[in-house]
Short mmCIF file of C-alpha atoms in Angstrom, two decimals:
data_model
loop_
_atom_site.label_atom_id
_atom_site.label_comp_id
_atom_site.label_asym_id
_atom_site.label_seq_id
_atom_site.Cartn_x
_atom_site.Cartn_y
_atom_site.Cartn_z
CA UNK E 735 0.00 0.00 0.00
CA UNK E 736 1.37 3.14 -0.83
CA UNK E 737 0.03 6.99 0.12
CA UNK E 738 -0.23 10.07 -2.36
CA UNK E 739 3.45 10.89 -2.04
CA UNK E 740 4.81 7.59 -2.88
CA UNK E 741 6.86 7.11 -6.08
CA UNK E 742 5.70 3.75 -7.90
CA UNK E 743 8.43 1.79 -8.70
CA UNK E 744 10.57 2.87 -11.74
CA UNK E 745 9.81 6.10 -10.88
CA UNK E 746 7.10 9.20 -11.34
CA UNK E 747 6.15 7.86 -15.10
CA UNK E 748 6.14 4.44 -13.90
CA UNK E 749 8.94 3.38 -16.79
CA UNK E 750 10.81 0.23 -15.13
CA UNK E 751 13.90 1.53 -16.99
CA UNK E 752 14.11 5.21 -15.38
CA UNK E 753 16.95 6.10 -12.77
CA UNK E 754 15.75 7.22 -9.72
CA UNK E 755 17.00 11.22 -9.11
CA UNK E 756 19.83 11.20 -6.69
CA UNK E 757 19.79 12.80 -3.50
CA UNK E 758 22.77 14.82 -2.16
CA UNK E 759 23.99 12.96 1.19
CA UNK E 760 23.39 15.17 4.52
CA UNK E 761 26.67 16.89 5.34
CA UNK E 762 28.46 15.04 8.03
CA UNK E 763 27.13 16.15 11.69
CA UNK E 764 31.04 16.93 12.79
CA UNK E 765 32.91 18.50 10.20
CA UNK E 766 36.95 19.64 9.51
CA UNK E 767 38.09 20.89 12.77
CA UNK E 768 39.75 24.49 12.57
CA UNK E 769 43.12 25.30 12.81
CA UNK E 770 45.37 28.20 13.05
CA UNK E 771 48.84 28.99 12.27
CA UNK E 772 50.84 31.96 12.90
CA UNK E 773 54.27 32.71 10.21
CA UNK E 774 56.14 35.12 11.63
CA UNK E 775 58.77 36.81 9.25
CA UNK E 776 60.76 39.76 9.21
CA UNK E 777 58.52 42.22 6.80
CA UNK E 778 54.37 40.28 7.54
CA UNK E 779 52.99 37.95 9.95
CA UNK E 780 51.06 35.83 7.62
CA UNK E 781 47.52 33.76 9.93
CA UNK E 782 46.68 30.54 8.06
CA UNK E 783 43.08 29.81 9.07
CA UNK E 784 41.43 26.25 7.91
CA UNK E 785 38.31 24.30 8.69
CA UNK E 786 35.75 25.47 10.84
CA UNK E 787 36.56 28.95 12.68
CA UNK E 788 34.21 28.61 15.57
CA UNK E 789 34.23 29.54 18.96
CA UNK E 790 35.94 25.47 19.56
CA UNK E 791 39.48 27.96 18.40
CA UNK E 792 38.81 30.85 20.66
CA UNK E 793 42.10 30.52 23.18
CA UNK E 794 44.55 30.07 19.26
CA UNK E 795 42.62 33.03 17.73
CA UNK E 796 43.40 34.88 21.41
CA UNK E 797 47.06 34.09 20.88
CA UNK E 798 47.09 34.54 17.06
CA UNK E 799 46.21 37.95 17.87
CA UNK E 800 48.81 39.04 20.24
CA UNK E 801 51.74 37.28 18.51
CA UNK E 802 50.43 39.13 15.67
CA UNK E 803 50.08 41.90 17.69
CA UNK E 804 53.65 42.08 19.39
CA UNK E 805 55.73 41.38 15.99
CA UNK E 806 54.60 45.17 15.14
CA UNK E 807 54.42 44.33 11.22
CA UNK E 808 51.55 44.34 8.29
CA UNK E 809 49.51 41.56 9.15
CA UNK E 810 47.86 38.99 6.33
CA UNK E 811 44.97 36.15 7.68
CA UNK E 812 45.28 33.69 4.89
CA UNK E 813 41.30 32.39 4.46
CA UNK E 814 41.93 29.78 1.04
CA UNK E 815 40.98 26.38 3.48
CA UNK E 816 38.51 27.76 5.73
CA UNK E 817 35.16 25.92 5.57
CA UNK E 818 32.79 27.18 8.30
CA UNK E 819 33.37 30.58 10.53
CA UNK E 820 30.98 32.03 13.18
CA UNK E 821 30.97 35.17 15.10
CA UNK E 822 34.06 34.13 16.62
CA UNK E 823 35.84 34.76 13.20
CA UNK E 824 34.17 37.95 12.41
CA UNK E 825 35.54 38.71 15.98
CA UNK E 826 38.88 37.44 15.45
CA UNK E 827 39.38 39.32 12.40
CA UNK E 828 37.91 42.67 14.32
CA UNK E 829 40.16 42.67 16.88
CA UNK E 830 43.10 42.66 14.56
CA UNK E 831 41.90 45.64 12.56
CA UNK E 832 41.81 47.58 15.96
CA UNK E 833 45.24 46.48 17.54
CA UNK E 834 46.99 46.49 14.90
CA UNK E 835 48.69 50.26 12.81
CA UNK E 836 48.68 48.44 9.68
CA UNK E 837 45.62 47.51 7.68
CA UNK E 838 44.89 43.79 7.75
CA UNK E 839 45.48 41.91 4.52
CA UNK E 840 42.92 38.97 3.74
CA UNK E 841 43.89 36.53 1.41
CA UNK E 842 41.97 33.63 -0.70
CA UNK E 843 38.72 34.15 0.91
CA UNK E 844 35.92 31.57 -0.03
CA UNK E 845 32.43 32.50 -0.74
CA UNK E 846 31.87 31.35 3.17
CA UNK E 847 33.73 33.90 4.84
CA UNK E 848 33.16 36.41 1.89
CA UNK E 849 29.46 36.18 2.59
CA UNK E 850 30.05 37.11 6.30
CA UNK E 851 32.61 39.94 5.40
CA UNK E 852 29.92 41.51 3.28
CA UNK E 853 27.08 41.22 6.01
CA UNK E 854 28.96 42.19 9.31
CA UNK E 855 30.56 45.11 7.22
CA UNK E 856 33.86 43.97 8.44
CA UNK E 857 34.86 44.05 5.05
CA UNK E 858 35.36 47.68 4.61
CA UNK E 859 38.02 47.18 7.39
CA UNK E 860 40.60 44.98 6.03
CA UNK E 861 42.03 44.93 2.29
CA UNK E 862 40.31 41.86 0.78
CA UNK E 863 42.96 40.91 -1.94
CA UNK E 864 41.17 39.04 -4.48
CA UNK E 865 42.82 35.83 -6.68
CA UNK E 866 44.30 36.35 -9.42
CA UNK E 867 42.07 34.72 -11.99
CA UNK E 868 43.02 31.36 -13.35
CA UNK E 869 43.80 30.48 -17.00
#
């Protein structure tokens, strides 16, 4: 017995021979956990963020920001392998714009944290530097 919103088998038109559509599979519950990594050179300190930039990285954003802070030179936060940021990002990236004399460089940013640049208006703080475009 089937209800109204059963499909009959081989599909809507009832054709034995038609695929059924495929559905895209849930996105895992727990995904890439985030990660950040401070380069410290003589002219930048160059922040790699990757996977999710939630509040689970609070205490390495904290001391991203003051090694960042106490090297005294331009600053660039390096976005290319980020998948996920919350508020604690947007935060992140806030605090360096207002400790820091230089203005923060953001590199490779992904439609993710683009998205929340553009909506908090943190944007207009940093210098997004946008990829060159591939060939």
């Amino acid at each position: 017995m089937r209800d109204g919103n059963s499909t009959p088998p081989g599909g809507p038109t009832g054709d034995a021979g038609a695929s059924a559509p495929t559905v895209p599979a849930p996105r895992d519950a727990a995904g890439e956990p985030g990660s950040v990594h401070v380069i410290l050179s003589p002219d930048r300190t160059t922040i790699v963020l990757s996977g999710e930039v939630d509040a689970d990285l609070g205490p390495d954003l904290a001391q991203a920001t003051t090694d960042a802070e106490e090297a005294g030179v331009p600053i660039e936060v390096d976005t290319h392998h980020v998948t996920f940021m919350d508020s604690s990002g947007v935060a992140f990236l806030a605090r360096l714009t207002s400790r820091t004399p230089h203005r923060v460089r953001l590199l490779h940013v992904p439609p993710t944290v683009q998205f929340l640049l553009e909506v908090t208006r943190i944007g207009e703080l940093l210098d997004v530097v946008e990829d060159e475009p591939r060939v």
